[in-house]
Amino acid sequence: MLLMLLVFSFSGLTLLGWITVAVSGGVVFLILQIVQWQIISRSEMEVAEAIAHVEMMSSGEYSGSDVRSSFGVGHLVDVVSESVSKIQQQHNQILLEKKELNIRLGIADAENKHLTSILNTLNDAVVVTDSFNEIAMANSAASKLFRFNLDESKRLPVDQIINDSSLAKLIKDTREGQHKHTRRLEQRVVKGGSESVYDVTLSSVYTTNQANSNIASQNVNSGVVTILRDVTREREIAETKSDFVSNVSHELRTPLSSIKAYMEMLIDGEAEDEKTRFEFYNIIQGETNRLSRLIDNILNISRIESGVVRVQREHTSLMSIVTEAVNIMLPQARAKQIELVEIPSPDYFQVYADRDMILQCVLNLLSNAIKYTSDGGRVSVSVSVDDSSEMVRVVVNDTGVGIPEEDVPHLFDKFYRVADHKKLAKGTGLGLNLVKHVIETVHNGEVNIESEVNHGSTFTFALPIAED
Ligand code: ADP
């Protein structure tokens, strides 16, 4: 205070003057403080507003800038908002492209599944390998054939999946261009312990390489499609057909040559007496009958097998058929001094069957029994009824050479003949095959064999008793 009074007294102002100056100074200071505070709080508000705008823009809720500012914050917001909107546009573009890519991926995925399910419907095995000789695609037929897990096979080396080394090598060679674009060959593949024949098609897949724009585009081998078709059955049928043709032509030629030779001898007068002529006539008749039976057997087998056989069923007595067959075969039996016996039975068992076909079966069985029984033997035939199964049974029994056990399962196969019997009698191996077809396929009956080597054989067939 003392100091102030000294200052007052030296400055020449009155005390009141000094008080006025001090108050005015205080007021000015206060006003300056208020203005500063207002400026700070307003700039804070503008910055907060600018941040809110930028945040809204970045979240895409707001696209324009209307921040009013006296501190340049508005300009800053404009610059930021421009960048944000550019980023926003790029972001939207990327989102659009992502959406499009997702759609394309979905379509490609659906097409892939469609293609896989088409491949899986094929019976042929399909294996697609890529340029690294790895599995790109395969179907379920291939997985069954080569026994691999379809879901785990992708991108695995081909020789790890295809357990047939020569086939895996073929695929690699094709991929390396060692073979022409498409190659077809026959390959034997071991499947389930047995060997099957496959028709294999190997095709190279070529794609255009445009990776480097300076180099002219070129076709590159990008993989191999291998298709395997099982042709085992077709090959067997083709083989059987060619065997059939050669067997039949051989069997037809044999009796024909014999007939021709005896006819020529008769024409040339080589049979001088009546007895020799009679003998020649008998041989010609026997060979003609053999030829006729052979042709009947062949025709009937092929008709039954192709399903075009005409079956003329009627109520008929098996006993009467047997009697007719015995009468036909008697001369053949007598020629070998074989006793051919028909065991009588009551004639009231009727079957509903094709008479001619059944007659041919009985003739085939009797003819075999006589052929494979030595001179002086015995052949018997009987008819009986089996009440429990309601079947009528025909039994042809002989005292002949018998059949080795290992041959029995094959006797009904076409052209099958017991090796040792070929020198005993002429034959075609078709007779029993026809019996089986006629009795089992056409008439729902059954055929059985019992035989003992050197003691004889018993052939039985049974047909259902006809309903009234
Ligand atoms: P084939 O014309 O050769 O007689 P089959 O089909 O009638 O033809 O008979 C097939 C084979 O079965 C014969 O070749 C023969 O080996 C054997 N066979 C058939 N019947 C008898 C039988 N009664 N006794 C011994 N073997 C028989």
PDB file of N, CA and C and ligand atoms in Angstrom, residues 297 364-365 367-373 396 398 400-403 410-413 415-422 425-435 451 456-459, ligand 1:
ATOM      1  N   ASN A 297     -31.099-129.137 -82.190  1.00  0.00           N
ATOM      2  CA  ASN A 297     -30.515-128.631 -80.936  1.00  0.00           C
ATOM      3  C   ASN A 297     -30.022-127.195 -81.100  1.00  0.00           C
ATOM      4  N   ASN A 364     -32.387-136.902 -76.278  1.00  0.00           N
ATOM      5  CA  ASN A 364     -30.990-136.549 -75.997  1.00  0.00           C
ATOM      6  C   ASN A 364     -30.444-137.387 -74.845  1.00  0.00           C
ATOM      7  N   LEU A 365     -31.254-137.568 -73.780  1.00  0.00           N
ATOM      8  CA  LEU A 365     -30.780-138.331 -72.613  1.00  0.00           C
ATOM      9  C   LEU A 365     -30.593-139.806 -72.964  1.00  0.00           C
ATOM     10  N   SER A 367     -30.120-141.058 -76.001  1.00  0.00           N
ATOM     11  CA  SER A 367     -29.027-141.169 -76.968  1.00  0.00           C
ATOM     12  C   SER A 367     -27.672-141.147 -76.244  1.00  0.00           C
ATOM     13  N   ASN A 368     -27.529-140.253 -75.247  1.00  0.00           N
ATOM     14  CA  ASN A 368     -26.289-140.204 -74.462  1.00  0.00           C
ATOM     15  C   ASN A 368     -26.073-141.504 -73.703  1.00  0.00           C
ATOM     16  N   ALA A 369     -27.155-141.983 -73.049  1.00  0.00           N
ATOM     17  CA  ALA A 369     -27.042-143.203 -72.240  1.00  0.00           C
ATOM     18  C   ALA A 369     -26.548-144.361 -73.114  1.00  0.00           C
ATOM     19  N   ILE A 370     -27.064-144.439 -74.349  1.00  0.00           N
ATOM     20  CA  ILE A 370     -26.646-145.536 -75.246  1.00  0.00           C
ATOM     21  C   ILE A 370     -25.210-145.306 -75.732  1.00  0.00           C
ATOM     22  N   LYS A 371     -24.915-144.029 -76.072  1.00  0.00           N
ATOM     23  CA  LYS A 371     -23.573-143.709 -76.603  1.00  0.00           C
ATOM     24  C   LYS A 371     -22.470-144.017 -75.596  1.00  0.00           C
ATOM     25  N   TYR A 372     -22.736-143.677 -74.318  1.00  0.00           N
ATOM     26  CA  TYR A 372     -21.673-143.787 -73.315  1.00  0.00           C
ATOM     27  C   TYR A 372     -21.803-145.050 -72.452  1.00  0.00           C
ATOM     28  N   THR A 373     -22.512-146.049 -73.017  1.00  0.00           N
ATOM     29  CA  THR A 373     -22.583-147.348 -72.350  1.00  0.00           C
ATOM     30  C   THR A 373     -21.973-148.381 -73.298  1.00  0.00           C
ATOM     31  N   VAL A 396     -33.505-141.443 -66.329  1.00  0.00           N
ATOM     32  CA  VAL A 396     -32.803-142.248 -67.333  1.00  0.00           C
ATOM     33  C   VAL A 396     -31.530-142.765 -66.676  1.00  0.00           C
ATOM     34  N   ASP A 398     -28.190-145.565 -66.749  1.00  0.00           N
ATOM     35  CA  ASP A 398     -27.398-146.460 -67.599  1.00  0.00           C
ATOM     36  C   ASP A 398     -26.292-147.127 -66.800  1.00  0.00           C
ATOM     37  N   GLY A 400     -23.211-147.299 -67.913  1.00  0.00           N
ATOM     38  CA  GLY A 400     -22.100-146.890 -68.776  1.00  0.00           C
ATOM     39  C   GLY A 400     -20.836-146.466 -68.060  1.00  0.00           C
ATOM     40  N   VAL A 401     -20.066-145.609 -68.772  1.00  0.00           N
ATOM     41  CA  VAL A 401     -18.720-145.244 -68.308  1.00  0.00           C
ATOM     42  C   VAL A 401     -18.726-144.299 -67.114  1.00  0.00           C
ATOM     43  N   GLY A 402     -19.846-143.629 -66.886  1.00  0.00           N
ATOM     44  CA  GLY A 402     -19.914-142.679 -65.768  1.00  0.00           C
ATOM     45  C   GLY A 402     -19.182-141.378 -66.081  1.00  0.00           C
ATOM     46  N   ILE A 403     -19.336-140.390 -65.164  1.00  0.00           N
ATOM     47  CA  ILE A 403     -18.757-139.057 -65.413  1.00  0.00           C
ATOM     48  C   ILE A 403     -17.867-138.667 -64.229  1.00  0.00           C
ATOM     49  N   HIS A 410     -19.799-128.850 -65.225  1.00  0.00           N
ATOM     50  CA  HIS A 410     -19.696-128.196 -66.549  1.00  0.00           C
ATOM     51  C   HIS A 410     -20.533-128.869 -67.626  1.00  0.00           C
ATOM     52  N   LEU A 411     -21.184-129.999 -67.276  1.00  0.00           N
ATOM     53  CA  LEU A 411     -21.847-130.805 -68.307  1.00  0.00           C
ATOM     54  C   LEU A 411     -22.908-130.043 -69.095  1.00  0.00           C
ATOM     55  N   PHE A 412     -23.530-129.055 -68.449  1.00  0.00           N
ATOM     56  CA  PHE A 412     -24.608-128.334 -69.140  1.00  0.00           C
ATOM     57  C   PHE A 412     -24.099-127.128 -69.929  1.00  0.00           C
ATOM     58  N   ASP A 413     -22.782-126.878 -69.876  1.00  0.00           N
ATOM     59  CA  ASP A 413     -22.220-125.773 -70.664  1.00  0.00           C
ATOM     60  C   ASP A 413     -22.251-126.136 -72.143  1.00  0.00           C
ATOM     61  N   PHE A 415     -21.180-126.936 -75.681  1.00  0.00           N
ATOM     62  CA  PHE A 415     -20.016-127.577 -76.317  1.00  0.00           C
ATOM     63  C   PHE A 415     -19.102-128.321 -75.337  1.00  0.00           C
ATOM     64  N   TYR A 416     -19.538-128.455 -74.069  1.00  0.00           N
ATOM     65  CA  TYR A 416     -18.661-129.145 -73.124  1.00  0.00           C
ATOM     66  C   TYR A 416     -18.768-130.652 -73.315  1.00  0.00           C
ATOM     67  N   ARG A 417     -17.644-131.304 -73.400  1.00  0.00           N
ATOM     68  CA  ARG A 417     -17.601-132.758 -73.497  1.00  0.00           C
ATOM     69  C   ARG A 417     -16.502-133.264 -72.569  1.00  0.00           C
ATOM     70  N   VAL A 418     -16.763-134.388 -71.934  1.00  0.00           N
ATOM     71  CA  VAL A 418     -15.723-134.965 -71.071  1.00  0.00           C
ATOM     72  C   VAL A 418     -14.586-135.433 -71.983  1.00  0.00           C
ATOM     73  N   ALA A 419     -13.370-134.973 -71.658  1.00  0.00           N
ATOM     74  CA  ALA A 419     -12.233-135.220 -72.564  1.00  0.00           C
ATOM     75  C   ALA A 419     -12.099-136.696 -72.946  1.00  0.00           C
ATOM     76  N   ASP A 420     -12.195-137.585 -71.928  1.00  0.00           N
ATOM     77  CA  ASP A 420     -11.992-139.025 -72.196  1.00  0.00           C
ATOM     78  C   ASP A 420     -13.110-139.627 -73.044  1.00  0.00           C
ATOM     79  N   HIS A 421     -14.264-138.951 -73.107  1.00  0.00           N
ATOM     80  CA  HIS A 421     -15.409-139.523 -73.832  1.00  0.00           C
ATOM     81  C   HIS A 421     -15.349-139.249 -75.332  1.00  0.00           C
ATOM     82  N   LYS A 422     -14.460-138.304 -75.714  1.00  0.00           N
ATOM     83  CA  LYS A 422     -14.443-137.912 -77.128  1.00  0.00           C
ATOM     84  C   LYS A 422     -14.090-139.079 -78.040  1.00  0.00           C
ATOM     85  N   ALA A 425     -17.417-141.713 -78.448  1.00  0.00           N
ATOM     86  CA  ALA A 425     -18.561-141.462 -79.327  1.00  0.00           C
ATOM     87  C   ALA A 425     -18.478-140.061 -79.906  1.00  0.00           C
ATOM     88  N   LYS A 426     -19.159-139.912 -81.044  1.00  0.00           N
ATOM     89  CA  LYS A 426     -19.226-138.582 -81.645  1.00  0.00           C
ATOM     90  C   LYS A 426     -20.223-137.742 -80.856  1.00  0.00           C
ATOM     91  N   GLY A 427     -19.993-136.448 -80.809  1.00  0.00           N
ATOM     92  CA  GLY A 427     -20.940-135.601 -80.076  1.00  0.00           C
ATOM     93  C   GLY A 427     -20.656-134.141 -80.313  1.00  0.00           C
ATOM     94  N   THR A 428     -21.544-133.291 -79.827  1.00  0.00           N
ATOM     95  CA  THR A 428     -21.398-131.851 -80.047  1.00  0.00           C
ATOM     96  C   THR A 428     -21.291-131.069 -78.736  1.00  0.00           C
ATOM     97  N   GLY A 429     -21.720-131.677 -77.645  1.00  0.00           N
ATOM     98  CA  GLY A 429     -21.736-130.935 -76.378  1.00  0.00           C
ATOM     99  C   GLY A 429     -22.904-129.962 -76.319  1.00  0.00           C
ATOM    100  N   LEU A 430     -23.926-130.206 -77.142  1.00  0.00           N
ATOM    101  CA  LEU A 430     -25.083-129.301 -77.131  1.00  0.00           C
ATOM    102  C   LEU A 430     -26.328-129.942 -76.527  1.00  0.00           C
ATOM    103  N   GLY A 431     -26.342-131.311 -76.510  1.00  0.00           N
ATOM    104  CA  GLY A 431     -27.547-132.034 -76.082  1.00  0.00           C
ATOM    105  C   GLY A 431     -27.988-131.670 -74.670  1.00  0.00           C
ATOM    106  N   LEU A 432     -27.069-131.733 -73.707  1.00  0.00           N
ATOM    107  CA  LEU A 432     -27.447-131.466 -72.313  1.00  0.00           C
ATOM    108  C   LEU A 432     -27.756-129.985 -72.097  1.00  0.00           C
ATOM    109  N   ASN A 433     -27.080-129.106 -72.857  1.00  0.00           N
ATOM    110  CA  ASN A 433     -27.353-127.671 -72.740  1.00  0.00           C
ATOM    111  C   ASN A 433     -28.808-127.406 -73.135  1.00  0.00           C
ATOM    112  N   LEU A 434     -29.256-128.103 -74.198  1.00  0.00           N
ATOM    113  CA  LEU A 434     -30.649-127.914 -74.616  1.00  0.00           C
ATOM    114  C   LEU A 434     -31.611-128.463 -73.561  1.00  0.00           C
ATOM    115  N   VAL A 435     -31.277-129.647 -72.983  1.00  0.00           N
ATOM    116  CA  VAL A 435     -32.132-130.232 -71.942  1.00  0.00           C
ATOM    117  C   VAL A 435     -32.312-129.223 -70.796  1.00  0.00           C
ATOM    118  N   SER A 451     -23.690-139.719 -60.861  1.00  0.00           N
ATOM    119  CA  SER A 451     -22.860-140.574 -61.699  1.00  0.00           C
ATOM    120  C   SER A 451     -21.666-141.131 -60.937  1.00  0.00           C
ATOM    121  N   GLY A 456     -21.859-146.105 -64.073  1.00  0.00           N
ATOM    122  CA  GLY A 456     -23.036-145.614 -64.788  1.00  0.00           C
ATOM    123  C   GLY A 456     -23.521-144.263 -64.287  1.00  0.00           C
ATOM    124  N   SER A 457     -24.544-143.766 -64.982  1.00  0.00           N
ATOM    125  CA  SER A 457     -25.066-142.434 -64.648  1.00  0.00           C
ATOM    126  C   SER A 457     -26.580-142.459 -64.576  1.00  0.00           C
ATOM    127  N   THR A 458     -27.129-141.509 -63.791  1.00  0.00           N
ATOM    128  CA  THR A 458     -28.589-141.354 -63.726  1.00  0.00           C
ATOM    129  C   THR A 458     -28.914-139.883 -63.962  1.00  0.00           C
ATOM    130  N   PHE A 459     -29.629-139.635 -65.028  1.00  0.00           N
ATOM    131  CA  PHE A 459     -30.085-138.275 -65.341  1.00  0.00           C
ATOM    132  C   PHE A 459     -31.574-138.202 -65.007  1.00  0.00           C
TER     133      PHE A 459
HETATM  134  P1  ADP B   1     -22.663-134.880 -76.692  1.00  0.00           P
HETATM  135  O1  ADP B   1     -23.193-134.584 -78.040  1.00  0.00           O
HETATM  136  O2  ADP B   1     -21.182-134.780 -76.603  1.00  0.00           O
HETATM  137  O3  ADP B   1     -23.178-136.133 -76.125  1.00  0.00           O
HETATM  138  P2  ADP B   1     -24.112-133.644 -74.555  1.00  0.00           P
HETATM  139  O4  ADP B   1     -24.310-132.224 -74.245  1.00  0.00           O
HETATM  140  O5  ADP B   1     -25.323-134.440 -74.720  1.00  0.00           O
HETATM  141  O6  ADP B   1     -23.164-133.674 -75.795  1.00  0.00           O
HETATM  142  O7  ADP B   1     -23.270-134.268 -73.391  1.00  0.00           O
HETATM  143  C1  ADP B   1     -22.117-133.560 -72.934  1.00  0.00           C
HETATM  144  C2  ADP B   1     -21.098-134.534 -72.398  1.00  0.00           C
HETATM  145  O8  ADP B   1     -21.588-135.150 -71.190  1.00  0.00           O
HETATM  146  C3  ADP B   1     -20.818-135.690 -73.288  1.00  0.00           C
HETATM  147  O9  ADP B   1     -19.837-135.370 -74.251  1.00  0.00           O
HETATM  148  C4  ADP B   1     -20.317-136.745 -72.324  1.00  0.00           C
HETATM  149  O10 ADP B   1     -18.972-136.533 -72.067  1.00  0.00           O
HETATM  150  C5  ADP B   1     -21.113-136.475 -71.066  1.00  0.00           C
HETATM  151  N1  ADP B   1     -22.302-137.341 -70.922  1.00  0.00           N
HETATM  152  C6  ADP B   1     -23.568-137.051 -71.194  1.00  0.00           C
HETATM  153  N2  ADP B   1     -24.386-138.088 -70.916  1.00  0.00           N
HETATM  154  C7  ADP B   1     -23.608-139.053 -70.417  1.00  0.00           C
HETATM  155  C8  ADP B   1     -23.848-140.375 -69.934  1.00  0.00           C
HETATM  156  N3  ADP B   1     -25.066-140.922 -69.875  1.00  0.00           N
HETATM  157  N4  ADP B   1     -22.784-141.087 -69.503  1.00  0.00           N
HETATM  158  C9  ADP B   1     -21.537-140.564 -69.518  1.00  0.00           C
HETATM  159  N5  ADP B   1     -21.236-139.338 -69.993  1.00  0.00           N
HETATM  160  C10 ADP B   1     -22.265-138.597 -70.415  1.00  0.00           C
END
